PDB file of C-alpha atoms in Angstrom:
ATOM      1  CA  MET A 235     -96.161 -12.565 -17.975  1.00  0.00           C
ATOM      2  CA  LYS A 236     -93.504 -14.801 -16.454  1.00  0.00           C
ATOM      3  CA  LYS A 237     -91.995 -15.408 -19.881  1.00  0.00           C
ATOM      4  CA  PHE A 238     -91.915 -11.650 -20.499  1.00  0.00           C
ATOM      5  CA  PHE A 239     -89.867 -10.984 -17.357  1.00  0.00           C
ATOM      6  CA  HIS A 240     -87.633 -13.932 -18.213  1.00  0.00           C
ATOM      7  CA  TYR A 241     -86.809 -12.406 -21.598  1.00  0.00           C
ATOM      8  CA  ILE A 242     -86.198  -9.007 -19.996  1.00  0.00           C
ATOM      9  CA  LEU A 243     -83.689 -10.543 -17.521  1.00  0.00           C
ATOM     10  CA  MET A 244     -81.784 -12.380 -20.273  1.00  0.00           C
ATOM     11  CA  ALA A 245     -81.545  -9.209 -22.347  1.00  0.00           C
ATOM     12  CA  ALA A 246     -80.205  -7.283 -19.337  1.00  0.00           C
ATOM     13  CA  LEU A 247     -77.540  -9.889 -18.625  1.00  0.00           C
ATOM     14  CA  ILE A 248     -76.418  -9.992 -22.229  1.00  0.00           C
ATOM     15  CA  GLY A 249     -76.411  -6.222 -22.503  1.00  0.00           C
ATOM     16  CA  GLY A 250     -74.323  -5.932 -19.323  1.00  0.00           C
ATOM     17  CA  THR A 251     -71.828  -8.614 -20.300  1.00  0.00           C
ATOM     18  CA  ILE A 252     -70.980  -7.437 -23.776  1.00  0.00           C
ATOM     19  CA  PRO A 253     -69.696  -3.973 -22.781  1.00  0.00           C
ATOM     20  CA  PHE A 254     -67.630  -5.477 -19.936  1.00  0.00           C
ATOM     21  CA  THR A 255     -65.890  -7.964 -22.227  1.00  0.00           C
ATOM     22  CA  SER A 256     -65.209  -5.313 -24.825  1.00  0.00           C
ATOM     23  CA  CYS A 257     -63.615  -3.065 -22.179  1.00  0.00           C
ATOM     24  CA  ASN A 258     -61.158  -5.815 -21.125  1.00  0.00           C
ATOM     25  CA  ASP A 259     -60.008  -6.265 -24.701  1.00  0.00           C
ATOM     26  CA  ASP A 260     -59.285  -2.531 -25.008  1.00  0.00           C
ATOM     27  CA  ASP A 261     -57.273  -2.495 -21.757  1.00  0.00           C
ATOM     28  CA  GLU A 262     -55.003  -5.258 -22.995  1.00  0.00           C
ATOM     29  CA  ASN A 263     -54.109  -3.215 -26.058  1.00  0.00           C
ATOM     30  CA  GLN A 264     -53.772   0.171 -24.381  1.00  0.00           C
ATOM     31  CA  LEU A 265     -50.966   1.561 -22.206  1.00  0.00           C
ATOM     32  CA  ASN A 266     -51.885   2.683 -18.733  1.00  0.00           C
ATOM     33  CA  GLU A 267     -50.230   3.155 -15.363  1.00  0.00           C
ATOM     34  CA  TRP A 268     -50.539  -0.554 -14.591  1.00  0.00           C
ATOM     35  CA  ASN A 269     -48.631  -1.951 -17.568  1.00  0.00           C
ATOM     36  CA  MET A 270     -45.952   0.767 -17.989  1.00  0.00           C
ATOM     37  CA  SER A 271     -42.274   0.106 -17.167  1.00  0.00           C
ATOM     38  CA  TYR A 272     -40.974   2.861 -14.905  1.00  0.00           C
ATOM     39  CA  ILE A 273     -37.194   3.353 -14.856  1.00  0.00           C
ATOM     40  CA  SER A 274     -35.338   4.588 -11.750  1.00  0.00           C
ATOM     41  CA  LEU A 275     -31.762   4.937 -10.527  1.00  0.00           C
ATOM     42  CA  LEU A 276     -30.913   3.158  -7.282  1.00  0.00           C
ATOM     43  CA  PRO A 277     -27.695   2.579  -5.322  1.00  0.00           C
ATOM     44  CA  VAL A 278     -26.351  -0.952  -5.600  1.00  0.00           C
ATOM     45  CA  ASP A 279     -26.665  -1.163  -1.797  1.00  0.00           C
ATOM     46  CA  TYR A 280     -30.162   0.288  -1.844  1.00  0.00           C
ATOM     47  CA  LEU A 281     -31.069  -1.371   1.470  1.00  0.00           C
ATOM     48  CA  LYS A 282     -28.460   0.753   3.272  1.00  0.00           C
ATOM     49  CA  PRO A 283     -28.794   4.482   4.034  1.00  0.00           C
ATOM     50  CA  LEU A 284     -27.500   6.606   1.162  1.00  0.00           C
ATOM     51  CA  THR A 285     -24.414   8.697   1.908  1.00  0.00           C
ATOM     52  CA  THR A 286     -24.999  12.100   0.351  1.00  0.00           C
ATOM     53  CA  GLU A 287     -21.926  13.940   1.673  1.00  0.00           C
ATOM     54  CA  PHE A 288     -18.237  13.442   0.984  1.00  0.00           C
ATOM     55  CA  THR A 289     -15.380  15.222   2.783  1.00  0.00           C
ATOM     56  CA  LEU A 290     -12.007  16.091   1.264  1.00  0.00           C
ATOM     57  CA  ASN A 291      -9.122  16.894   3.598  1.00  0.00           C
ATOM     58  CA  HIS A 292      -6.582  19.541   2.609  1.00  0.00           C
ATOM     59  CA  ALA A 293      -3.159  19.581   4.252  1.00  0.00           C
ATOM     60  CA  GLU A 294      -0.009  21.516   3.440  1.00  0.00           C
ATOM     61  CA  GLY A 295       2.511  19.369   1.639  1.00  0.00           C
ATOM     62  CA  THR A 296       0.107  16.527   0.839  1.00  0.00           C
ATOM     63  CA  GLY A 297      -2.595  18.487  -0.991  1.00  0.00           C
ATOM     64  CA  VAL A 298      -6.260  17.482  -1.147  1.00  0.00           C
ATOM     65  CA  GLU A 299      -7.043  13.904  -0.226  1.00  0.00           C
ATOM     66  CA  GLY A 300     -10.259  11.922  -0.255  1.00  0.00           C
ATOM     67  CA  LYS A 301     -12.251   9.601  -2.459  1.00  0.00           C
ATOM     68  CA  ILE A 302     -15.668   9.488  -4.068  1.00  0.00           C
ATOM     69  CA  ASP A 303     -16.598   5.934  -4.967  1.00  0.00           C
ATOM     70  CA  PHE A 304     -20.270   5.280  -5.677  1.00  0.00           C
ATOM     71  CA  GLN A 305     -22.062   2.393  -7.393  1.00  0.00           C
ATOM     72  CA  PHE A 306     -25.563   2.587  -8.823  1.00  0.00           C
ATOM     73  CA  MET A 307     -27.818   0.858 -11.361  1.00  0.00           C
ATOM     74  CA  ALA A 308     -30.895   1.470 -13.494  1.00  0.00           C
ATOM     75  CA  VAL A 309     -33.970  -0.409 -12.280  1.00  0.00           C
ATOM     76  CA  SER A 310     -37.323  -1.100 -13.961  1.00  0.00           C
ATOM     77  CA  SER A 311     -40.615  -1.521 -12.114  1.00  0.00           C
ATOM     78  CA  LYS A 312     -41.062  -4.842 -13.940  1.00  0.00           C
ATOM     79  CA  PRO A 313     -39.045  -7.046 -16.320  1.00  0.00           C
ATOM     80  CA  VAL A 314     -38.617  -5.284 -19.666  1.00  0.00           C
ATOM     81  CA  GLU A 315     -39.679  -6.965 -22.902  1.00  0.00           C
ATOM     82  CA  GLN A 316     -36.726  -5.575 -24.873  1.00  0.00           C
ATOM     83  CA  ASP A 317     -33.368  -4.026 -23.980  1.00  0.00           C
ATOM     84  CA  VAL A 318     -33.642  -0.604 -22.368  1.00  0.00           C
ATOM     85  CA  THR A 319     -30.677   1.789 -22.550  1.00  0.00           C
ATOM     86  CA  VAL A 320     -30.477   4.640 -20.055  1.00  0.00           C
ATOM     87  CA  ASP A 321     -28.047   7.464 -20.795  1.00  0.00           C
ATOM     88  CA  ILE A 322     -26.314   8.745 -17.642  1.00  0.00           C
ATOM     89  CA  GLU A 323     -25.374  12.386 -17.080  1.00  0.00           C
ATOM     90  CA  VAL A 324     -22.994  13.674 -14.382  1.00  0.00           C
ATOM     91  CA  THR A 325     -22.973  17.365 -13.480  1.00  0.00           C
ATOM     92  CA  THR A 326     -20.884  19.101 -10.829  1.00  0.00           C
ATOM     93  CA  THR A 327     -19.705  22.453  -9.563  1.00  0.00           C
ATOM     94  CA  LEU A 328     -16.319  20.921  -8.705  1.00  0.00           C
ATOM     95  CA  PRO A 329     -13.619  22.912 -10.527  1.00  0.00           C
ATOM     96  CA  ILE A 330     -11.981  19.806 -11.984  1.00  0.00           C
ATOM     97  CA  SER A 331     -11.490  18.558 -15.528  1.00  0.00           C
ATOM     98  CA  ALA A 332     -14.013  16.104 -16.939  1.00  0.00           C
ATOM     99  CA  ASP A 333     -11.340  13.427 -17.284  1.00  0.00           C
ATOM    100  CA  LYS A 334     -10.887  13.420 -13.501  1.00  0.00           C
ATOM    101  CA  ILE A 335     -14.417  11.985 -13.143  1.00  0.00           C
ATOM    102  CA  ALA A 336     -14.231   8.271 -13.887  1.00  0.00           C
ATOM    103  CA  LEU A 337     -17.534   6.685 -14.887  1.00  0.00           C
ATOM    104  CA  SER A 338     -17.357   2.961 -15.694  1.00  0.00           C
ATOM    105  CA  SER A 339     -20.103   3.387 -18.305  1.00  0.00           C
ATOM    106  CA  GLN A 340     -22.108   6.261 -19.759  1.00  0.00           C
ATOM    107  CA  LYS A 341     -25.052   3.921 -20.323  1.00  0.00           C
ATOM    108  CA  ALA A 342     -27.015   1.616 -18.044  1.00  0.00           C
ATOM    109  CA  ILE A 343     -28.514  -1.280 -20.036  1.00  0.00           C
ATOM    110  CA  ILE A 344     -31.393  -3.343 -18.704  1.00  0.00           C
ATOM    111  CA  LYS A 345     -31.441  -6.550 -20.719  1.00  0.00           C
ATOM    112  CA  ALA A 346     -34.692  -8.042 -22.013  1.00  0.00           C
ATOM    113  CA  GLY A 347     -36.374 -10.097 -19.307  1.00  0.00           C
ATOM    114  CA  GLN A 348     -34.432  -8.322 -16.546  1.00  0.00           C
ATOM    115  CA  LYS A 349     -35.366  -5.609 -14.058  1.00  0.00           C
ATOM    116  CA  GLN A 350     -31.977  -3.999 -13.458  1.00  0.00           C
ATOM    117  CA  SER A 351     -28.741  -3.120 -15.211  1.00  0.00           C
ATOM    118  CA  GLU A 352     -25.193  -4.051 -14.331  1.00  0.00           C
ATOM    119  CA  PRO A 353     -23.664  -1.732 -11.674  1.00  0.00           C
ATOM    120  CA  ILE A 354     -22.019   1.508 -12.816  1.00  0.00           C
ATOM    121  CA  THR A 355     -19.212   3.025 -10.729  1.00  0.00           C
ATOM    122  CA  LEU A 356     -18.452   6.716 -10.398  1.00  0.00           C
ATOM    123  CA  SER A 357     -15.021   7.406  -8.916  1.00  0.00           C
ATOM    124  CA  ILE A 358     -12.946  10.540  -8.283  1.00  0.00           C
ATOM    125  CA  THR A 359      -9.531  10.346  -6.620  1.00  0.00           C
ATOM    126  CA  ASP A 360      -7.456  13.085  -8.304  1.00  0.00           C
ATOM    127  CA  TRP A 361      -8.030  16.413  -6.538  1.00  0.00           C
ATOM    128  CA  SER A 362      -4.839  18.179  -7.652  1.00  0.00           C
ATOM    129  CA  GLU A 363      -6.842  20.950  -9.318  1.00  0.00           C
ATOM    130  CA  LEU A 364      -8.355  21.946  -5.969  1.00  0.00           C
ATOM    131  CA  ALA A 365      -5.018  22.424  -4.205  1.00  0.00           C
ATOM    132  CA  ASP A 366      -4.684  26.113  -5.081  1.00  0.00           C
ATOM    133  CA  ASN A 367      -7.801  26.949  -3.081  1.00  0.00           C
ATOM    134  CA  LYS A 368      -6.577  27.153   0.515  1.00  0.00           C
ATOM    135  CA  GLU A 369     -10.015  27.984   1.948  1.00  0.00           C
ATOM    136  CA  ALA A 370     -12.844  25.642   2.888  1.00  0.00           C
ATOM    137  CA  ALA A 371     -15.268  25.077   0.024  1.00  0.00           C
ATOM    138  CA  GLU A 372     -18.489  23.235  -0.765  1.00  0.00           C
ATOM    139  CA  TYR A 373     -19.511  21.773  -4.124  1.00  0.00           C
ATOM    140  CA  THR A 374     -22.344  19.722  -5.627  1.00  0.00           C
ATOM    141  CA  LEU A 375     -22.265  16.529  -7.669  1.00  0.00           C
ATOM    142  CA  SER A 376     -25.298  15.010  -9.409  1.00  0.00           C
ATOM    143  CA  ILE A 377     -25.991  11.794 -11.314  1.00  0.00           C
ATOM    144  CA  ASN A 378     -29.163  11.716 -13.409  1.00  0.00           C
ATOM    145  CA  MET A 379     -30.907   9.862 -16.211  1.00  0.00           C
ATOM    146  CA  LYS A 380     -30.511  11.920 -19.390  1.00  0.00           C
ATOM    147  CA  SER A 381     -32.614   9.819 -21.766  1.00  0.00           C
ATOM    148  CA  ILE A 382     -34.140   6.370 -22.257  1.00  0.00           C
ATOM    149  CA  ASN A 383     -33.897   4.405 -25.488  1.00  0.00           C
ATOM    150  CA  SER A 384     -35.883   1.235 -26.224  1.00  0.00           C
ATOM    151  CA  ASN A 385     -37.988  -0.333 -28.962  1.00  0.00           C
ATOM    152  CA  ALA A 386     -40.410  -1.535 -26.328  1.00  0.00           C
ATOM    153  CA  GLN A 387     -43.560   0.454 -25.670  1.00  0.00           C
ATOM    154  CA  GLY A 388     -44.519   1.836 -22.300  1.00  0.00           C
ATOM    155  CA  VAL A 389     -41.018   2.575 -20.980  1.00  0.00           C
ATOM    156  CA  THR A 390     -40.640   5.903 -19.196  1.00  0.00           C
ATOM    157  CA  PHE A 391     -38.995   7.753 -16.316  1.00  0.00           C
ATOM    158  CA  SER A 392     -40.254   7.065 -12.835  1.00  0.00           C
ATOM    159  CA  GLU A 393     -41.497  10.025 -10.838  1.00  0.00           C
ATOM    160  CA  PHE A 394     -39.198   8.883  -8.026  1.00  0.00           C
ATOM    161  CA  ASN A 395     -35.466   8.111  -7.773  1.00  0.00           C
ATOM    162  CA  LYS A 396     -34.515   9.925 -10.960  1.00  0.00           C
ATOM    163  CA  GLY A 397     -30.947  10.462  -9.767  1.00  0.00           C
ATOM    164  CA  PHE A 398     -28.605  11.327  -6.919  1.00  0.00           C
ATOM    165  CA  ALA A 399     -27.441  14.629  -5.472  1.00  0.00           C
ATOM    166  CA  PHE A 400     -24.271  14.805  -3.376  1.00  0.00           C
ATOM    167  CA  THR A 401     -22.477  17.502  -1.405  1.00  0.00           C
ATOM    168  CA  VAL A 402     -18.667  17.559  -1.545  1.00  0.00           C
ATOM    169  CA  LYS A 403     -16.963  19.520   1.229  1.00  0.00           C
ATOM    170  CA  LYS A 404     -13.282  20.473   1.167  1.00  0.00           C
ATOM    171  CA  THR A 405     -11.654  21.511   4.424  1.00  0.00           C
ATOM    172  CA  ALA A 406      -9.421  24.551   4.642  1.00  0.00           C
ATOM    173  CA  GLU A 407      -5.752  23.779   4.134  1.00  0.00           C
ATOM    174  CA  LYS A 408      -4.219  22.641   7.400  1.00  0.00           C
ATOM    175  CA  PRO A 409      -0.658  23.913   7.805  1.00  0.00           C
ATOM    176  CA  LYS A 410       2.098  21.480   8.655  1.00  0.00           C
ATOM    177  CA  GLN A 411       3.230  21.370  12.270  1.00  0.00           C
ATOM    178  CA  ASP A 412       6.199  20.060  14.197  1.00  0.00           C
ATOM    179  CA  VAL A 413       4.691  17.026  15.926  1.00  0.00           C
ATOM    180  CA  LEU A 414       6.457  14.910  18.529  1.00  0.00           C
ATOM    181  CA  VAL A 415       6.381  11.399  17.073  1.00  0.00           C
ATOM    182  CA  THR A 416       7.237   8.123  18.804  1.00  0.00           C
ATOM    183  CA  THR A 417       6.821   5.137  16.503  1.00  0.00           C
ATOM    184  CA  PRO A 418       9.628   2.782  17.569  1.00  0.00           C
ATOM    185  CA  LYS A 419       8.252  -0.369  15.945  1.00  0.00           C
ATOM    186  CA  GLU A 420       8.154   1.406  12.581  1.00  0.00           C
ATOM    187  CA  TRP A 421      11.732   2.662  12.899  1.00  0.00           C
ATOM    188  CA  ILE A 422      14.938   0.629  12.957  1.00  0.00           C
ATOM    189  CA  PHE A 423      17.189   1.253  15.977  1.00  0.00           C
ATOM    190  CA  THR A 424      20.841   0.257  16.145  1.00  0.00           C
ATOM    191  CA  PHE A 425      22.737   0.477  19.458  1.00  0.00           C
ATOM    192  CA  MET A 426      26.425   0.652  20.243  1.00  0.00           C
ATOM    193  CA  ASP A 427      28.012  -2.636  21.235  1.00  0.00           C
ATOM    194  CA  GLY A 428      28.178  -3.105  24.989  1.00  0.00           C
ATOM    195  CA  VAL A 429      24.905  -1.417  26.003  1.00  0.00           C
ATOM    196  CA  GLU A 430      22.492  -3.261  28.246  1.00  0.00           C
ATOM    197  CA  ASN A 431      19.218  -4.584  26.793  1.00  0.00           C
ATOM    198  CA  PRO A 432      19.922  -3.845  23.111  1.00  0.00           C
ATOM    199  CA  GLY A 433      17.247  -6.327  21.996  1.00  0.00           C
ATOM    200  CA  ALA A 434      14.561  -5.857  24.644  1.00  0.00           C
ATOM    201  CA  ASN A 435      14.048  -2.220  25.512  1.00  0.00           C
ATOM    202  CA  THR A 436      11.442   0.536  25.618  1.00  0.00           C
ATOM    203  CA  VAL A 437      13.391   2.751  23.202  1.00  0.00           C
ATOM    204  CA  ALA A 438      12.898   0.396  20.238  1.00  0.00           C
ATOM    205  CA  GLY A 439       9.571  -0.860  21.549  1.00  0.00           C
ATOM    206  CA  THR A 440      10.898  -4.410  21.874  1.00  0.00           C
ATOM    207  CA  GLY A 441      10.687  -4.777  25.644  1.00  0.00           C
ATOM    208  CA  SER A 442      10.222  -3.099  29.018  1.00  0.00           C
ATOM    209  CA  ASN A 443      13.841  -2.345  29.907  1.00  0.00           C
ATOM    210  CA  ASP A 444      15.949   0.763  29.396  1.00  0.00           C
ATOM    211  CA  VAL A 445      19.110   0.972  27.308  1.00  0.00           C
ATOM    212  CA  ALA A 446      21.970   1.677  29.740  1.00  0.00           C
ATOM    213  CA  THR A 447      25.687   1.562  30.513  1.00  0.00           C
ATOM    214  CA  ASN A 448      27.790   2.086  33.622  1.00  0.00           C
ATOM    215  CA  GLY A 449      29.347   5.487  32.954  1.00  0.00           C
ATOM    216  CA  VAL A 450      30.179   4.836  29.297  1.00  0.00           C
ATOM    217  CA  PRO A 451      28.841   7.360  26.745  1.00  0.00           C
ATOM    218  CA  PHE A 452      26.948   5.376  24.124  1.00  0.00           C
ATOM    219  CA  TRP A 453      25.282   6.052  20.795  1.00  0.00           C
ATOM    220  CA  LEU A 454      22.270   4.875  18.885  1.00  0.00           C
ATOM    221  CA  THR A 455      21.073   5.374  15.314  1.00  0.00           C
ATOM    222  CA  VAL A 456      17.547   5.519  13.888  1.00  0.00           C
ATOM    223  CA  ASP A 457      16.509   4.548  10.375  1.00  0.00           C
ATOM    224  CA  PHE A 458      13.155   6.188   9.593  1.00  0.00           C
ATOM    225  CA  LYS A 459      12.901   3.966   6.447  1.00  0.00           C
ATOM    226  CA  SER A 460      12.226   7.052   4.321  1.00  0.00           C
ATOM    227  CA  VAL A 461      13.340  10.670   4.303  1.00  0.00           C
ATOM    228  CA  LYS A 462      11.608  12.697   7.019  1.00  0.00           C
ATOM    229  CA  THR A 463      11.630  16.388   7.831  1.00  0.00           C
ATOM    230  CA  ILE A 464      12.686  16.732  11.465  1.00  0.00           C
ATOM    231  CA  SER A 465      13.160  19.720  13.748  1.00  0.00           C
ATOM    232  CA  GLY A 466      14.364  18.183  17.002  1.00  0.00           C
ATOM    233  CA  ILE A 467      14.371  15.224  19.361  1.00  0.00           C
ATOM    234  CA  GLN A 468      13.261  14.371  22.879  1.00  0.00           C
ATOM    235  CA  THR A 469      14.750  11.699  25.159  1.00  0.00           C
ATOM    236  CA  GLN A 470      13.533  10.407  28.494  1.00  0.00           C
ATOM    237  CA  HIS A 471      15.586   8.881  31.305  1.00  0.00           C
ATOM    238  CA  TRP A 472      14.794   7.246  34.658  1.00  0.00           C
ATOM    239  CA  THR A 473      15.855  10.331  36.663  1.00  0.00           C
ATOM    240  CA  ASN A 474      18.142  13.336  36.352  1.00  0.00           C
ATOM    241  CA  GLN A 475      20.940  11.198  37.817  1.00  0.00           C
ATOM    242  CA  TYR A 476      20.753   8.791  34.827  1.00  0.00           C
ATOM    243  CA  ALA A 477      20.713  11.458  32.098  1.00  0.00           C
ATOM    244  CA  PRO A 478      23.617  12.785  29.971  1.00  0.00           C
ATOM    245  CA  THR A 479      24.641  16.433  30.172  1.00  0.00           C
ATOM    246  CA  LYS A 480      26.101  16.807  26.669  1.00  0.00           C
ATOM    247  CA  VAL A 481      25.241  15.053  23.389  1.00  0.00           C
ATOM    248  CA  GLU A 482      25.930  15.385  19.672  1.00  0.00           C
ATOM    249  CA  LEU A 483      23.487  14.673  16.833  1.00  0.00           C
ATOM    250  CA  PHE A 484      24.235  13.605  13.251  1.00  0.00           C
ATOM    251  CA  THR A 485      22.325  13.015  10.019  1.00  0.00           C
ATOM    252  CA  SER A 486      23.097  10.684   7.141  1.00  0.00           C
ATOM    253  CA  GLU A 487      21.791   9.834   3.697  1.00  0.00           C
ATOM    254  CA  ASN A 488      23.056   6.240   3.780  1.00  0.00           C
ATOM    255  CA  GLY A 489      23.525   5.320   7.437  1.00  0.00           C
ATOM    256  CA  THR A 490      27.311   5.197   6.986  1.00  0.00           C
ATOM    257  CA  THR A 491      28.579   8.719   6.364  1.00  0.00           C
ATOM    258  CA  TRP A 492      27.484  11.116   9.104  1.00  0.00           C
ATOM    259  CA  GLU A 493      27.247  14.916   9.247  1.00  0.00           C
ATOM    260  CA  SER A 494      27.034  16.690  12.606  1.00  0.00           C
ATOM    261  CA  ILE A 495      24.015  18.853  13.403  1.00  0.00           C
ATOM    262  CA  GLY A 496      25.692  20.186  16.515  1.00  0.00           C
ATOM    263  CA  VAL A 497      26.666  19.604  20.156  1.00  0.00           C
ATOM    264  CA  PHE A 498      23.988  20.306  22.775  1.00  0.00           C
ATOM    265  CA  GLU A 499      24.072  20.843  26.534  1.00  0.00           C
ATOM    266  CA  THR A 500      21.267  18.890  28.224  1.00  0.00           C
ATOM    267  CA  SER A 501      19.718  18.419  31.653  1.00  0.00           C
ATOM    268  CA  GLY A 502      16.753  16.781  33.354  1.00  0.00           C
ATOM    269  CA  TYR A 503      15.107  13.386  32.984  1.00  0.00           C
ATOM    270  CA  THR A 504      13.177  14.686  29.926  1.00  0.00           C
ATOM    271  CA  GLN A 505      15.540  16.355  27.479  1.00  0.00           C
ATOM    272  CA  THR A 506      14.293  18.335  24.466  1.00  0.00           C
ATOM    273  CA  ILE A 507      16.616  19.497  21.700  1.00  0.00           C
ATOM    274  CA  LYS A 508      15.202  21.764  18.971  1.00  0.00           C
ATOM    275  CA  PHE A 509      17.156  22.560  15.796  1.00  0.00           C
ATOM    276  CA  ASP A 510      17.662  26.032  14.371  1.00  0.00           C
ATOM    277  CA  GLN A 511      16.038  24.869  11.143  1.00  0.00           C
ATOM    278  CA  ARG A 512      14.217  21.811   9.826  1.00  0.00           C
ATOM    279  CA  ILE A 513      16.368  19.042   8.366  1.00  0.00           C
ATOM    280  CA  ASP A 514      15.512  16.367   5.793  1.00  0.00           C
ATOM    281  CA  THR A 515      17.112  13.029   6.605  1.00  0.00           C
ATOM    282  CA  ARG A 516      16.487   9.317   6.643  1.00  0.00           C
ATOM    283  CA  PHE A 517      19.081   8.425   9.310  1.00  0.00           C
ATOM    284  CA  LEU A 518      19.707  10.117  12.660  1.00  0.00           C
ATOM    285  CA  LYS A 519      22.506   9.422  15.147  1.00  0.00           C
ATOM    286  CA  TYR A 520      22.460  10.291  18.852  1.00  0.00           C
ATOM    287  CA  GLN A 521      25.890  10.312  20.560  1.00  0.00           C
ATOM    288  CA  MET A 522      26.382  10.910  24.303  1.00  0.00           C
ATOM    289  CA  ILE A 523      29.444  12.938  25.300  1.00  0.00           C
ATOM    290  CA  ASP A 524      29.251  13.704  29.025  1.00  0.00           C
ATOM    291  CA  VAL A 525      27.469  11.160  31.233  1.00  0.00           C
ATOM    292  CA  PRO A 526      27.109  10.337  34.958  1.00  0.00           C
ATOM    293  CA  GLY A 527      28.248   7.112  36.641  1.00  0.00           C
ATOM    294  CA  ARG A 528      25.288   5.294  35.094  1.00  0.00           C
ATOM    295  CA  VAL A 529      23.353   6.542  32.106  1.00  0.00           C
ATOM    296  CA  ASP A 530      20.280   5.310  30.249  1.00  0.00           C
ATOM    297  CA  ILE A 531      17.480   6.125  27.811  1.00  0.00           C
ATOM    298  CA  THR A 532      13.906   4.965  28.294  1.00  0.00           C
ATOM    299  CA  ARG A 533      12.307   6.694  25.291  1.00  0.00           C
ATOM    300  CA  PHE A 534      13.459   8.364  22.071  1.00  0.00           C
ATOM    301  CA  SER A 535      11.041  10.687  20.215  1.00  0.00           C
ATOM    302  CA  VAL A 536      11.485  12.958  17.193  1.00  0.00           C
ATOM    303  CA  TYR A 537       9.848  16.248  16.219  1.00  0.00           C
ATOM    304  CA  MET A 538       8.621  15.759  12.657  1.00  0.00           C
ATOM    305  CA  TYR A 539       7.140  18.336  10.323  1.00  0.00           C
ATOM    306  CA  GLN A 540       3.828  16.856   9.257  1.00  0.00           C
TER     307      GLN A 540
END
């Protein structure tokens, strides 16, 4: 009886082992969710939050400005046995020509033994075709995997991270305005010989002193370094008693030959002069005509159309 049960036990063990071993052999030769290579698209900086919105600013005279610059790569869930090529597709509702969308490569290639491709860059900087639309607008931009090509088996799309979807917002065109600008360190000031503090003054931003004389009308010139559209000036003085009562303004293309804008009556410690029309010039000259016993300037600002 004992031998009978012994034989029964051996038969059971053998019978249970054989099917189990056979099943393992089948799994090694069959594709399943555990041995597939799943391909995704990820940002190069995938550890940082993904920016999904870009803003384009539209201003009169300068057009539409902004930049889309995005880097991404194809990634496999495990190292691939053979090269995997992923075709990239970009779609957008932006009303721009296809050649305005710069893609460093149409294909992301994951080399054999690797898990990710080299980075691909999508860049758009030319928005000239949007300039005619003065209103605010919103567009979409998408990057997706179009197809996968490989001689390896078990390579397929992942259910997640198949691509990227972005929103591109363009602001309404902002009209130019006459803005009071004081940027003395960017401009080049030249002062008449004989003025006090020509090299260390608040006008040119080179010191804390005013530019002054004792009852002598003086002049100064400003080189904006490039042609600017201006519509007036504003000067500041210590008090009314130190301010001129008549001045003349000039423009020049070369800083040597000057053309008069006009003669202006002035008063007060803050004096604003607005022109009848905007003027394009690189050089501006300010000439005092009537002055008190002591006259100065503490600040020189310009109304610029921008």
